[in-house]
Amino acid sequence: MRHCALRERRRHIACGSPAANARPFGYCLSEGAELWEVAATSAINRRDVRNQSLIDRMLDVYKPLDRSRGRCAMDRKIVRSQSTRNFVRLCLAILGVVSIFICAIDAHAAAAGAGAGAGAEAQQAILKERVQAFVRAITRNTGFSDDESQIRWNRPICFLAAGWGPEDRSSVLTRLSEISAAVGAPLAGKACTPNFVVVLTAEPDQVINAWYAKNKQLFGNASAVQIRHFLDSTRSRPVRVWRNIDIGRVATTRFGHFVPSNSHADPSPFTGNSPLEFLSAFEIIDATRTAGIDLHQLSDYIAMIGLSNIDIEVDVGDAPSILQLFAPARSIALGLSNWDSAYLTALYQTDQSSRSQRFEIAQRAAEAVTH
């Protein structure tokens, strides 16, 4: 009995609290119950009052073991454990959803970036082709083979402007010099003989005829038919240009051998004739038909057609060029465009002795515009 009582005390203390209601003592023990009942019955049968009081105290101590609290604690632990696991699962699920969402955003951004990059590359390719088509159109050598070098100024340019007031004349000359220097065309010093003359007049026919009467070398070695065609067409356009060109010595073959156009040329199919260059040029501007044109725009147009051999009647489509100045869509020709500048710069920076010069000009101009 003592052994049972000690074990039950430990169990009672471990449970943490006494039972709420007293129950028959035969029920209070789960282990060794029969031993406890025998001992208690023997003590009562002997009617031992002293032992009765001891039994009462024992009954007070060894009341039925209440396992509900232990089960409650265990249940709480189980509930807490399950709650913790559920919370962790929920957090992991949320993190998974957030990660998927972030990955989706990154994928969408990457796809959008790739699409934008592809679109930008396609637009660049289209723009490059447009610039090249523009350059091919304006680099057709009027009166010469396309295999010849592109004509430009290799000797220093000396400008002369007439027909404007002092302030406007200074503005025109300054602008022409700025453009020439920017694209790499050579410029003469202050004390020079004019070889690039620009005349503004309300009577272009009378002026050009009187000028030619005084200077029979005005048109160089042009034929009478060519000169008459120019004189008769002075009123056909607001601006007319005449260019005297030094064609040099043309390369040929003699007795089956290649004869270069100059002593420094290489006997190669990649080397052309001696570079073609301007000897002189003049432009006649109809003051009446250009009255509404901005002076800055007009100066840019003069430079564009005077620094190159562009046919002024060339159709450049919808290209943003100063060559559109007198076209119906004149509003887009605000000045020398980046296409125009890229072309002029490439013209003066490529090798004139190369048969691929025209192709190189188109390539360089396209690269300059698209980068």
Coordinates of C-alpha atoms in Angstrom, one line a residue:
M1 CA 0.0 0.0 0.0
R2 CA 2.8 2.4 0.7
H3 CA 4.3 1.7 -2.6
C4 CA 1.0 2.4 -4.3
A5 CA 0.5 5.6 -2.3
L6 CA 3.9 6.9 -3.2
R7 CA 3.4 6.2 -6.9
E8 CA 0.0 7.8 -6.8
R9 CA 1.3 10.9 -5.0
R10 CA 3.9 11.3 -7.7
R11 CA 1.2 11.0 -10.3
H12 CA -1.0 13.4 -8.4
I13 CA 1.7 16.0 -8.1
A14 CA 2.7 15.5 -11.7
C15 CA -0.8 16.2 -12.7
G16 CA -0.5 19.6 -11.2
S17 CA -3.8 20.1 -9.3
P18 CA -6.2 18.1 -7.0
A19 CA -9.4 16.6 -8.4
A20 CA -12.4 18.9 -8.4
N21 CA -14.8 16.5 -6.8
A22 CA -14.2 13.6 -4.3
R23 CA -15.1 10.2 -5.5
P24 CA -15.3 6.8 -3.9
F25 CA -11.9 5.8 -2.7
G26 CA -12.1 2.5 -4.5
Y27 CA -12.1 4.5 -7.8
C28 CA -9.2 6.8 -7.0
L29 CA -6.5 4.3 -7.9
S30 CA -5.9 3.0 -11.3
E31 CA -2.8 0.9 -10.5
G32 CA -2.8 -1.2 -7.3
A33 CA -6.6 -0.5 -6.7
E34 CA -7.2 -3.9 -5.1
L35 CA -4.4 -3.4 -2.6
W36 CA -5.8 -0.1 -1.5
E37 CA -9.3 -1.4 -1.1
V38 CA -8.2 -4.3 1.1
A39 CA -6.1 -2.1 3.4
A40 CA -8.9 0.4 3.7
T41 CA -11.6 -2.2 4.5
S42 CA -9.4 -3.9 7.1
A43 CA -8.8 -0.7 8.9
I44 CA -12.5 0.1 9.1
N45 CA -13.5 -3.4 10.1
R46 CA -11.2 -3.1 13.1
R47 CA -13.1 0.1 14.0
D48 CA -9.9 1.8 14.8
V49 CA -10.9 5.4 15.4
R50 CA -7.3 6.5 15.3
N51 CA -6.8 4.8 12.0
Q52 CA -10.1 6.2 10.7
S53 CA -8.8 9.7 11.0
L54 CA -5.6 8.6 9.3
I55 CA -7.7 7.0 6.5
D56 CA -9.7 10.2 6.2
R57 CA -6.4 12.2 5.8
M58 CA -5.2 9.6 3.3
L59 CA -8.5 9.9 1.4
D60 CA -8.0 13.6 1.3
V61 CA -4.6 13.1 -0.1
Y62 CA -5.3 10.2 -2.4
K63 CA -8.3 11.4 -4.2
P64 CA -9.1 10.2 -7.7
L65 CA -6.4 11.2 -10.2
D66 CA -7.6 13.8 -12.6
R67 CA -6.0 13.2 -16.0
S68 CA -8.0 15.9 -17.8
R69 CA -5.4 18.5 -17.1
G70 CA -2.6 16.4 -18.5
R71 CA -4.7 15.6 -21.5
C72 CA -5.6 19.2 -21.8
A73 CA -1.9 20.2 -21.7
M74 CA -1.1 17.6 -24.3
D75 CA -4.0 18.7 -26.4
R76 CA -2.8 22.3 -26.2
K77 CA 0.7 21.2 -27.3
I78 CA -0.8 19.2 -30.1
V79 CA -3.0 22.1 -31.1
R80 CA 0.0 24.5 -30.9
S81 CA 2.1 22.2 -33.0
Q82 CA -0.6 21.8 -35.6
S83 CA -1.2 25.6 -35.6
T84 CA 2.5 26.2 -36.0
R85 CA 2.7 23.7 -38.9
N86 CA -0.3 25.3 -40.5
F87 CA 1.1 28.8 -40.1
V88 CA 4.4 27.6 -41.6
R89 CA 2.5 26.0 -44.5
L90 CA 0.5 29.2 -45.0
C91 CA 3.7 31.3 -45.0
L92 CA 5.4 29.0 -47.4
A93 CA 2.4 29.1 -49.7
I94 CA 2.3 32.9 -49.6
L95 CA 6.0 33.0 -50.3
G96 CA 5.5 30.6 -53.2
V97 CA 2.8 32.7 -54.7
V98 CA 4.8 35.9 -54.2
S99 CA 7.8 34.3 -55.8
I100 CA 5.7 33.1 -58.8
F101 CA 4.3 36.6 -59.1
I102 CA 7.7 38.2 -59.0
C103 CA 9.0 35.7 -61.6
A104 CA 6.1 36.4 -63.8
I105 CA 6.7 40.1 -63.5
D106 CA 10.4 39.6 -64.4
A107 CA 9.5 37.3 -67.3
H108 CA 7.0 39.9 -68.6
A109 CA 9.6 42.7 -68.2
A110 CA 12.2 40.6 -69.9
A111 CA 9.8 39.7 -72.7
A112 CA 8.8 43.4 -73.0
G113 CA 12.4 44.4 -73.1
A114 CA 13.3 41.9 -75.7
G115 CA 10.3 42.9 -77.8
A116 CA 11.2 46.6 -77.4
G117 CA 14.8 45.8 -78.3
A118 CA 13.7 43.8 -81.4
G119 CA 11.3 46.6 -82.4
A120 CA 14.1 49.2 -82.0
E121 CA 16.5 47.1 -84.1
A122 CA 13.8 46.8 -86.8
Q123 CA 13.3 50.5 -86.8
Q124 CA 17.0 51.1 -87.0
A125 CA 17.3 48.8 -89.9
I126 CA 14.4 50.5 -91.7
L127 CA 16.0 54.0 -91.0
K128 CA 19.3 52.8 -92.3
E129 CA 17.9 51.6 -95.5
R130 CA 16.0 54.9 -96.0
V131 CA 19.2 56.9 -95.5
Q132 CA 21.1 54.6 -98.0
A133 CA 18.3 55.0 -100.6
F134 CA 18.5 58.8 -100.1
V135 CA 22.2 58.8 -100.6
R136 CA 22.1 56.6 -103.7
A137 CA 19.5 58.9 -105.2
I138 CA 21.6 62.0 -104.8
T139 CA 25.0 60.5 -105.7
R140 CA 24.2 59.7 -109.3
N141 CA 26.9 61.5 -111.2
T142 CA 25.1 63.9 -113.6
G143 CA 26.9 63.7 -116.9
F144 CA 29.3 61.0 -115.6
S145 CA 29.4 57.3 -115.0
D146 CA 28.5 56.1 -111.5
D147 CA 31.8 54.4 -111.4
E148 CA 33.6 57.7 -111.5
S149 CA 34.6 59.4 -108.2
Q150 CA 32.1 61.6 -106.5
I151 CA 32.7 65.2 -107.4
R152 CA 33.7 67.6 -104.6
W153 CA 35.9 70.6 -103.8
N154 CA 39.6 69.6 -103.4
R155 CA 40.9 73.1 -103.9
P156 CA 40.2 75.8 -101.3
I157 CA 36.8 77.5 -101.6
C158 CA 36.6 81.3 -101.9
F159 CA 33.0 82.5 -101.4
L160 CA 31.5 85.6 -102.9
A161 CA 27.9 86.8 -102.3
A162 CA 26.1 89.6 -104.1
G163 CA 22.5 91.1 -104.2
W164 CA 21.9 91.2 -100.4
G165 CA 22.4 94.0 -98.0
P166 CA 25.6 94.0 -95.9
E167 CA 24.1 92.3 -92.9
D168 CA 22.3 89.5 -94.9
R169 CA 25.4 89.0 -97.1
S170 CA 27.6 88.6 -94.1
S171 CA 25.0 86.1 -92.6
V172 CA 25.0 84.0 -95.9
L173 CA 28.8 83.9 -96.1
T174 CA 29.2 83.0 -92.5
R175 CA 26.7 80.1 -92.8
L176 CA 28.4 78.8 -96.0
S177 CA 31.8 78.8 -94.3
E178 CA 30.4 77.1 -91.2
I179 CA 28.9 74.2 -93.2
S180 CA 32.0 73.8 -95.3
A181 CA 34.3 73.6 -92.3
A182 CA 31.9 71.2 -90.5
V183 CA 31.9 68.7 -93.4
G184 CA 35.6 69.0 -94.2
A185 CA 35.5 71.0 -97.3
P186 CA 38.7 73.1 -97.8
L187 CA 38.4 76.9 -97.3
A188 CA 40.6 79.6 -98.6
G189 CA 41.9 82.5 -96.6
K190 CA 40.6 86.1 -96.7
A191 CA 42.7 87.2 -99.6
C192 CA 41.5 84.9 -102.4
T193 CA 40.0 84.8 -105.8
P194 CA 36.3 83.9 -105.7
N195 CA 35.4 80.5 -107.2
F196 CA 32.0 80.0 -105.5
V197 CA 29.8 82.9 -106.4
V198 CA 26.2 83.4 -105.2
V199 CA 24.0 86.1 -106.8
L200 CA 20.5 87.2 -105.7
T201 CA 18.6 89.1 -108.3
A202 CA 15.1 89.8 -109.4
E203 CA 16.2 89.6 -113.0
P204 CA 18.1 86.3 -113.3
D205 CA 18.0 86.2 -117.1
Q206 CA 19.4 89.6 -117.7
V207 CA 22.1 89.1 -115.1
I208 CA 23.3 85.8 -116.4
N209 CA 23.3 86.9 -120.0
A210 CA 25.3 90.1 -119.2
W211 CA 27.7 88.1 -117.1
Y212 CA 28.3 85.6 -119.8
A213 CA 28.8 88.5 -122.4
K214 CA 31.7 89.8 -120.3
N215 CA 33.2 86.5 -119.4
K216 CA 33.2 83.8 -122.0
Q217 CA 34.9 81.4 -119.6
L218 CA 32.0 81.5 -117.2
F219 CA 30.8 78.1 -118.3
G220 CA 34.2 76.5 -118.7
N221 CA 34.6 74.1 -121.6
A222 CA 30.8 73.4 -121.9
S223 CA 29.3 73.1 -125.3
A224 CA 27.1 75.7 -126.8
V225 CA 24.1 73.5 -126.5
Q226 CA 24.7 73.0 -122.8
I227 CA 25.1 76.7 -122.2
R228 CA 22.0 77.6 -124.1
H229 CA 20.0 75.0 -122.2
F230 CA 21.1 76.6 -118.9
L231 CA 20.4 80.1 -120.1
D232 CA 16.9 79.2 -121.2
S233 CA 16.0 77.5 -118.0
T234 CA 17.0 80.1 -115.5
R235 CA 13.4 81.0 -114.7
S236 CA 12.4 77.3 -114.4
R237 CA 13.6 77.1 -110.8
P238 CA 14.0 79.6 -107.9
V239 CA 17.7 78.6 -107.7
R240 CA 20.0 77.5 -110.5
V241 CA 23.5 76.2 -110.2
W242 CA 26.4 75.8 -112.6
R243 CA 29.5 73.8 -111.7
N244 CA 32.7 73.7 -113.7
I245 CA 34.4 70.4 -113.1
D246 CA 38.0 69.3 -113.7
I247 CA 37.8 65.8 -115.1
G248 CA 41.5 65.3 -115.1
R249 CA 43.1 62.6 -117.3
V250 CA 40.9 59.7 -118.0
A251 CA 42.4 56.2 -117.5
T252 CA 42.4 53.9 -120.5
T253 CA 44.2 50.9 -121.9
R254 CA 46.9 51.0 -124.6
F255 CA 48.2 48.0 -126.4
G256 CA 46.5 45.8 -123.8
H257 CA 48.0 47.6 -120.8
F258 CA 46.3 49.7 -118.2
V259 CA 47.2 53.4 -118.3
P260 CA 46.2 55.1 -115.1
S261 CA 44.7 58.5 -115.0
N262 CA 47.6 59.9 -113.0
S263 CA 51.1 58.7 -112.2
H264 CA 50.2 57.7 -108.7
A265 CA 47.3 55.4 -109.6
D266 CA 47.6 51.6 -109.1
P267 CA 46.9 49.3 -112.1
S268 CA 43.9 47.8 -110.2
P269 CA 40.2 47.3 -111.0
F270 CA 39.5 48.8 -107.6
T271 CA 41.2 52.1 -108.5
G272 CA 39.2 54.6 -110.6
N273 CA 40.2 57.5 -112.7
S274 CA 41.8 60.6 -111.2
P275 CA 39.4 62.3 -108.7
L276 CA 36.9 64.7 -110.2
E277 CA 36.8 68.1 -108.5
F278 CA 35.1 71.4 -108.8
L279 CA 37.1 74.3 -110.5
S280 CA 34.4 76.9 -109.9
A281 CA 30.6 77.2 -109.3
F282 CA 28.0 79.9 -109.2
E283 CA 24.3 80.0 -108.2
I284 CA 21.7 82.4 -109.5
I285 CA 18.8 83.0 -107.1
D286 CA 15.5 84.5 -108.1
A287 CA 14.7 87.0 -105.5
T288 CA 11.1 87.1 -106.4
R289 CA 10.5 83.4 -106.1
T290 CA 12.5 83.1 -102.9
A291 CA 11.0 86.1 -101.1
G292 CA 9.2 84.0 -98.5
I293 CA 12.2 81.7 -97.8
D294 CA 14.1 82.1 -94.5
L295 CA 17.6 83.3 -95.1
H296 CA 19.1 80.5 -92.9
Q297 CA 17.2 77.9 -94.9
L298 CA 18.2 79.4 -98.2
S299 CA 21.9 79.5 -97.1
D300 CA 21.7 75.8 -96.2
Y301 CA 20.2 75.0 -99.6
I302 CA 22.9 76.9 -101.4
A303 CA 25.6 75.0 -99.5
M304 CA 24.0 71.6 -100.1
I305 CA 23.9 72.0 -103.9
G306 CA 27.1 73.9 -104.2
L307 CA 29.3 71.6 -102.2
S308 CA 28.2 68.5 -104.2
N309 CA 27.1 67.5 -107.7
I310 CA 23.5 66.8 -106.7
D311 CA 21.0 67.1 -109.5
I312 CA 18.6 69.8 -108.0
E313 CA 15.7 68.2 -109.7
V314 CA 16.3 64.8 -108.0
D315 CA 13.3 63.3 -106.3
V316 CA 14.2 62.3 -102.7
G317 CA 10.8 61.1 -101.7
D318 CA 9.9 61.9 -98.1
A319 CA 13.5 62.2 -96.9
P320 CA 14.0 65.0 -94.3
S321 CA 16.4 67.0 -96.5
I322 CA 16.9 70.7 -97.3
L323 CA 16.5 69.6 -100.9
Q324 CA 12.8 69.6 -100.1
L325 CA 12.9 73.4 -99.6
F326 CA 11.0 74.2 -102.9
A327 CA 9.0 71.0 -102.9
P328 CA 5.2 71.1 -101.9
A329 CA 6.1 69.7 -98.5
R330 CA 8.4 72.6 -97.8
S331 CA 7.5 72.8 -94.1
I332 CA 9.6 69.8 -93.3
A333 CA 12.8 71.5 -94.7
L334 CA 13.7 73.5 -91.6
G335 CA 17.4 73.6 -92.5
L336 CA 20.3 71.3 -93.3
S337 CA 19.1 68.0 -91.8
N338 CA 21.3 65.3 -90.1
W339 CA 20.8 63.2 -93.3
D340 CA 22.2 66.1 -95.3
S341 CA 25.1 66.7 -93.0
A342 CA 25.9 63.0 -92.8
Y343 CA 26.0 62.8 -96.6
L344 CA 28.2 65.9 -97.0
T345 CA 30.6 64.7 -94.3
A346 CA 30.9 61.2 -95.9
L347 CA 31.5 62.8 -99.3
Y348 CA 34.5 64.8 -98.0
Q349 CA 35.9 61.9 -95.9
T350 CA 35.9 59.0 -98.4
D351 CA 38.6 58.0 -100.8
Q352 CA 37.8 59.4 -104.3
S353 CA 40.1 56.9 -106.0
S354 CA 38.1 54.0 -104.7
R355 CA 35.5 52.6 -107.1
S356 CA 33.3 51.8 -104.1
Q357 CA 33.2 55.4 -102.9
R358 CA 29.5 55.8 -103.6
F359 CA 28.7 52.7 -101.6
E360 CA 31.0 53.9 -98.8
I361 CA 29.3 57.2 -98.7
A362 CA 25.9 55.6 -98.3
Q363 CA 27.2 53.3 -95.5
R364 CA 28.9 56.1 -93.6
A365 CA 25.9 58.4 -93.8
A366 CA 23.5 55.6 -92.7
E367 CA 25.8 54.8 -89.7
A368 CA 26.0 58.5 -88.7
V369 CA 22.2 58.9 -88.8
T370 CA 21.4 55.7 -87.0
H371 CA 24.0 56.0 -84.2

